[in-house]
Short mmCIF file of C-alpha atoms in Angstrom, two decimals:
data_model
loop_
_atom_site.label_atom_id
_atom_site.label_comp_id
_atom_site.label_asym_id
_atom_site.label_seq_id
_atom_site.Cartn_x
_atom_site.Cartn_y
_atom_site.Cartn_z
CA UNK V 1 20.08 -2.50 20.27
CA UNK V 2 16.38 -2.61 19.33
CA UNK V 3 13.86 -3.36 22.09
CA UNK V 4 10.24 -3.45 22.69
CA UNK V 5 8.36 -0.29 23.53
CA UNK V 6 5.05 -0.20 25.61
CA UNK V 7 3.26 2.97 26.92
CA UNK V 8 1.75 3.91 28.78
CA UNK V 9 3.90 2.57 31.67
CA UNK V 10 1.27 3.27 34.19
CA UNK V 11 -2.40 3.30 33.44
CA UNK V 12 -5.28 3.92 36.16
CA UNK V 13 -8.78 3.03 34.88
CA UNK V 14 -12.29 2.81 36.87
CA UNK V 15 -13.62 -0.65 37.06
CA UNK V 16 -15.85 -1.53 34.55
CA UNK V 17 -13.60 1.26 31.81
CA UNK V 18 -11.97 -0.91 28.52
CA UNK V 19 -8.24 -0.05 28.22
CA UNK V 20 -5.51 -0.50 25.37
CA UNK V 21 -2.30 -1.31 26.80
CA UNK V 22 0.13 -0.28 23.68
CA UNK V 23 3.47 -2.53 21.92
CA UNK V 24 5.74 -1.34 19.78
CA UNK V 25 7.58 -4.66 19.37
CA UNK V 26 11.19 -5.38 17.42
CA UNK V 27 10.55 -4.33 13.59
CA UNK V 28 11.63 -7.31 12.20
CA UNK V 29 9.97 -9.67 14.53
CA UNK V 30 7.08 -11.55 13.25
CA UNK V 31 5.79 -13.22 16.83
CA UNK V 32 4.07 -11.50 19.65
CA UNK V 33 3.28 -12.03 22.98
CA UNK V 34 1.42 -10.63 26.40
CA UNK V 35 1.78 -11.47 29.51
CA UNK V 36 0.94 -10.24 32.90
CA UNK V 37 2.64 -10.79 36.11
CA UNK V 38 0.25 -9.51 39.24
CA UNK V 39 1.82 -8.56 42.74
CA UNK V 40 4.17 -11.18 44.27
CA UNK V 41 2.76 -13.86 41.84
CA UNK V 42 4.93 -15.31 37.96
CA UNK V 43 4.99 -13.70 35.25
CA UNK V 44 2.17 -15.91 32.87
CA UNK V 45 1.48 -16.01 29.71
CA UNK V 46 -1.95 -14.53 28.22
CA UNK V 47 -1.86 -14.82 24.33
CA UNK V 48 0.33 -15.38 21.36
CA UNK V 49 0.04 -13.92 17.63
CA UNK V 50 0.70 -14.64 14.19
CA UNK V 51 0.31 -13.40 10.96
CA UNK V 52 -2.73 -11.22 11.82
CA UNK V 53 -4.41 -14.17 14.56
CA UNK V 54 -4.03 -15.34 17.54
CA UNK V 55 -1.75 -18.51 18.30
CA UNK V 56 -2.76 -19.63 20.97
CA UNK V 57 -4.09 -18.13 24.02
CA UNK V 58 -3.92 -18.93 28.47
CA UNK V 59 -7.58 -19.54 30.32
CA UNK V 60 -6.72 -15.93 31.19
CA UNK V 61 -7.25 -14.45 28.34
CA UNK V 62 -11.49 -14.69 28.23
CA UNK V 63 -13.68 -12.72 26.06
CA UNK V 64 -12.67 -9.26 27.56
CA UNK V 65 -9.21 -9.47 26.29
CA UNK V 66 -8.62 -9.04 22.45
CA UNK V 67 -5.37 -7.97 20.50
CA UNK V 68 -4.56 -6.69 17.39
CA UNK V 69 -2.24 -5.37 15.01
CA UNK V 70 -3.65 -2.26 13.77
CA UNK V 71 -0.78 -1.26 11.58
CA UNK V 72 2.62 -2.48 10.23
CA UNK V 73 4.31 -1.56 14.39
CA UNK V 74 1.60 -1.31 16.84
CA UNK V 75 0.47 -4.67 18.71
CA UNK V 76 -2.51 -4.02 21.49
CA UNK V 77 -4.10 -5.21 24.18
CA UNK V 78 -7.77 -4.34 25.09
CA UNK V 79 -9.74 -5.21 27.98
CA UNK V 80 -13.29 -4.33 27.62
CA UNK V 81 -14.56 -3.77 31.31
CA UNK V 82 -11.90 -4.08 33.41
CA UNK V 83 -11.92 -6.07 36.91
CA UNK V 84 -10.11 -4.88 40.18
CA UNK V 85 -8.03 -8.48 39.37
CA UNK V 86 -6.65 -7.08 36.03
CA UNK V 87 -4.74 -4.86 38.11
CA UNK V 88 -1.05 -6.14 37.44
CA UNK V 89 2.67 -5.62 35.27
CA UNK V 90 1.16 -6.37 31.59
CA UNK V 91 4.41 -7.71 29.42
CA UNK V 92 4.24 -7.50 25.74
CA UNK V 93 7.22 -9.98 24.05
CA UNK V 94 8.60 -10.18 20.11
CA UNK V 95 10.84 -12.93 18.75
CA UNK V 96 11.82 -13.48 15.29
CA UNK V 97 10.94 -16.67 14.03
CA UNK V 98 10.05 -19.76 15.90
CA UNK V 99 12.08 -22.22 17.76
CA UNK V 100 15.20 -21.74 19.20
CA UNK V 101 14.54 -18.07 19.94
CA UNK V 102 14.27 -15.78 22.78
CA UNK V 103 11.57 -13.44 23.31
CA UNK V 104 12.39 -9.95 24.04
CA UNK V 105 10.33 -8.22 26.34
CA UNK V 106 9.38 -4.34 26.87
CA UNK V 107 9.33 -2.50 30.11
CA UNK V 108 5.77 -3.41 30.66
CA UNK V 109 2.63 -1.21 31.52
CA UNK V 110 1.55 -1.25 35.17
CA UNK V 111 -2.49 -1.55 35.27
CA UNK V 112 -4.21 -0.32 38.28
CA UNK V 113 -7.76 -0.66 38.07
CA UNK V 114 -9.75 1.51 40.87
CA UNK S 1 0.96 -24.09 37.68
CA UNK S 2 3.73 -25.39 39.26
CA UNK S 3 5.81 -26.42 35.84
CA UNK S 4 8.66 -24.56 36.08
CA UNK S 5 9.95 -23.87 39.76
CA UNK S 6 12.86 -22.04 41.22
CA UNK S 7 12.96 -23.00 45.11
CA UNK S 8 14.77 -20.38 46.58
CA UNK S 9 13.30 -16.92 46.21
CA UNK S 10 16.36 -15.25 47.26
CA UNK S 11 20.54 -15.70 47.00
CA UNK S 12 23.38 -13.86 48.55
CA UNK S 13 27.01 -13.80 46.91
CA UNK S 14 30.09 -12.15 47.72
CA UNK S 15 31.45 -10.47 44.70
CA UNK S 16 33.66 -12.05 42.60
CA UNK S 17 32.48 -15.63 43.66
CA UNK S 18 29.96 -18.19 41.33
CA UNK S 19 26.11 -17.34 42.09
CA UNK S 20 24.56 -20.62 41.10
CA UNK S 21 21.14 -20.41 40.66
CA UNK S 22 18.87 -23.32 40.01
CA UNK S 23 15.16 -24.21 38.55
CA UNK S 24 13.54 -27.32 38.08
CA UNK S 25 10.82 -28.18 35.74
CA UNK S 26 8.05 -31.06 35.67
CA UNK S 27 6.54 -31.18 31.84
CA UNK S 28 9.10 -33.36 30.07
CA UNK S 29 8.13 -32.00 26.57
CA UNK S 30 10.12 -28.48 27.30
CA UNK S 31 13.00 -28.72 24.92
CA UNK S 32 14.27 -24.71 24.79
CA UNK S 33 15.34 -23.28 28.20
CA UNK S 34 16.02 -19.47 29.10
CA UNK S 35 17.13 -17.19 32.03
CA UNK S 36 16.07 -13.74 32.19
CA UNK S 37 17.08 -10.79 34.60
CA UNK S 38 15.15 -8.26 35.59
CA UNK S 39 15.56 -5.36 37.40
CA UNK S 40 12.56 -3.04 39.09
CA UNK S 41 10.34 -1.09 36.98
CA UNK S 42 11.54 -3.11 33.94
CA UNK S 43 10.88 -6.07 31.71
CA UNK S 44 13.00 -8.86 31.49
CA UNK S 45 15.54 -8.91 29.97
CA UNK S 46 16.88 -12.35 27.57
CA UNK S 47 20.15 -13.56 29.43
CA UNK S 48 20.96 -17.15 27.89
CA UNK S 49 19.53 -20.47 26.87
CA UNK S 50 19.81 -23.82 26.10
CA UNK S 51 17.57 -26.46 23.96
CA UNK S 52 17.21 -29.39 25.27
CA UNK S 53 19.70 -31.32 22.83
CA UNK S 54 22.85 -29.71 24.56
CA UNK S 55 23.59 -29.87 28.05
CA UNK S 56 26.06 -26.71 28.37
CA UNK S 57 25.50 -23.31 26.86
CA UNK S 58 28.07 -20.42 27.71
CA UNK S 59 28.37 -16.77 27.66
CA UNK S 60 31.28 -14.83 28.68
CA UNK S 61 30.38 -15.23 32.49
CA UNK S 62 27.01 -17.02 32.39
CA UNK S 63 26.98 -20.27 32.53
CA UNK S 64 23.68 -22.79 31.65
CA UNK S 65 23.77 -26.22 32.44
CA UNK S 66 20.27 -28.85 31.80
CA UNK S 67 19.99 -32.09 33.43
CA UNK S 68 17.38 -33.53 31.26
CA UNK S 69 17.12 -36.73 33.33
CA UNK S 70 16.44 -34.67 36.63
CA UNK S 71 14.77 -31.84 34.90
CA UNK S 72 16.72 -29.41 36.43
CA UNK S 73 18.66 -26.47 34.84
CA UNK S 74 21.01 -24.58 36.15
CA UNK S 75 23.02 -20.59 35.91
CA UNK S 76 26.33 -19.93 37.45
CA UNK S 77 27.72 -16.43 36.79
CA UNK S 78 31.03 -16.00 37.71
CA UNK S 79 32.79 -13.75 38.70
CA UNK S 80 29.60 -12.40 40.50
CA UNK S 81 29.68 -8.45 40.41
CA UNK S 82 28.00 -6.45 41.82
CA UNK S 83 25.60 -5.34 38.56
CA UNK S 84 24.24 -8.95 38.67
CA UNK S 85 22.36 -7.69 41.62
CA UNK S 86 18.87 -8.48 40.32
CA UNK S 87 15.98 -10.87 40.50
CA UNK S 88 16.25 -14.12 37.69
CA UNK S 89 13.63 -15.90 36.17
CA UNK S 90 13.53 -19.14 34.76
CA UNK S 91 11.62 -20.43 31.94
CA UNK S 92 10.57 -22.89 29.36
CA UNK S 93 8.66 -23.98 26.51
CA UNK S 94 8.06 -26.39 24.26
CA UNK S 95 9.82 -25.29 20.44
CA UNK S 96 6.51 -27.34 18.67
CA UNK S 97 3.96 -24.80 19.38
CA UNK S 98 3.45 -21.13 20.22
CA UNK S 99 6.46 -20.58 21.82
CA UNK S 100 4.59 -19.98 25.34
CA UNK S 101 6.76 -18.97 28.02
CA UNK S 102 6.51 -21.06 31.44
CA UNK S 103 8.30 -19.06 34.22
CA UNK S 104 9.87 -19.69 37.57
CA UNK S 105 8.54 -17.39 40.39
CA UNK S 106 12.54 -16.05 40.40
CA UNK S 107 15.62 -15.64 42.56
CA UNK S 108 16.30 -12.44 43.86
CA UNK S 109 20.59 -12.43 43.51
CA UNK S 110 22.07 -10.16 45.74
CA UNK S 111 26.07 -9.36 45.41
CA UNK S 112 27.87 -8.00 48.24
CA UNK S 113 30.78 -6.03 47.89
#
């Protein structure tokens, strides 16, 4: 069954140090998603994208956080100077077509920021 | 954000009973409903759902019943096994829009043998 890749699936970074967290999502899905879920807290939503732009996007996601699709299979997250409070599971999500359809998640990338 | 809520962080079940498992949600324009499982060190993983113009949806042994009137949704598995063993989230969204999941904080299901 096709599923959602993300690497790494741990990443340590200084504070202050950007970082790409890294999606393969579901070929023939045309919707992606991040989320984040820190320590003992939900899992929320940060952003939403596409057709090459952003959907819509949480209060989370301020002007350190950017995506893109660099090519026809990658989807990434950067954060540009990282906070000790990024630290958390980072989610990335696919789903086909809109409405009516799950999301399919990866195995997420665990951020620690030191 | 208390939207979506699932009041009871954890659930114990014999095996081979019903695990019911329950969420409740405040914003009445959700209309598409899911449950996911996840298990440590992975994502989660799509279980079932519902929109919001049925009130039953069923999978082999999942279960999802909506009570749009009292906002509440609800997941029986039966028989429980012992595989089930995992933590479930709830969620919704609203099918108008950027399909943005709203989560539960989860159940953690245990099955005993």
């Amino acid at each position: 069954e096709p599923e959602v890749t993300q690497t790494p699936s741990h990443q340590v970074t200084q504070m202050g140090q950007e970082v790409i967290l890294r999606c393969v999502p579901i070929s023939n899905h045309l919707y992606f998603y991040w989320y984040r879920q820190i320590l003992g807290q939900k899992v929320e939503f940060l952003v939403s994208f596409y057709n090459n732009e952003i959907s819509e996007k949480s209060e989370i996601f301020d002007d350190q956080f950017s995506v893109e699709r660099p090519d026809g299979s990658n989807f990434t997250l950067k954060i540009r100077s990282t906070k000790l409070e990024d630290s958390a599971m980072y989610f990335c999500a696919s789903s086909d077509r809109q409405g009516n359809q799950p999301q399919h998640f990866g195995d997420g990338t665990r951020l620690s920021i030191l | 954000d208390q939207q979506v809520k699932q009041n009871s962080p954890s659930l114990s079940v014999q095996e081979g009973r019903i695990s019911i498992l329950n969420c409740d949600y405040t914003n009445s324009m959700f209309d598409y409903f899911l449950w996911y499982k996840k298990y440590p060190a992975e994502g989660p993983t799509f279980l079932i759902s519902i929109s919001s113009i049925k009130d039953k949806n069923e999978d082999g042994r999942f279960t999802v019943f909506l009570n749009k009137s009292a906002k509440h949704l609800s997941l029986h598995i039966v028989p429980s096994q012992p595989g089930d063993s995992a933590v479930y989230f709830c969620a919704a969204e609203r099918i108008q829009g950027a399909q943005k999941l709203v989560f539960g904080q989860g159940t953690r299901l245990t099955i005993n043998p």
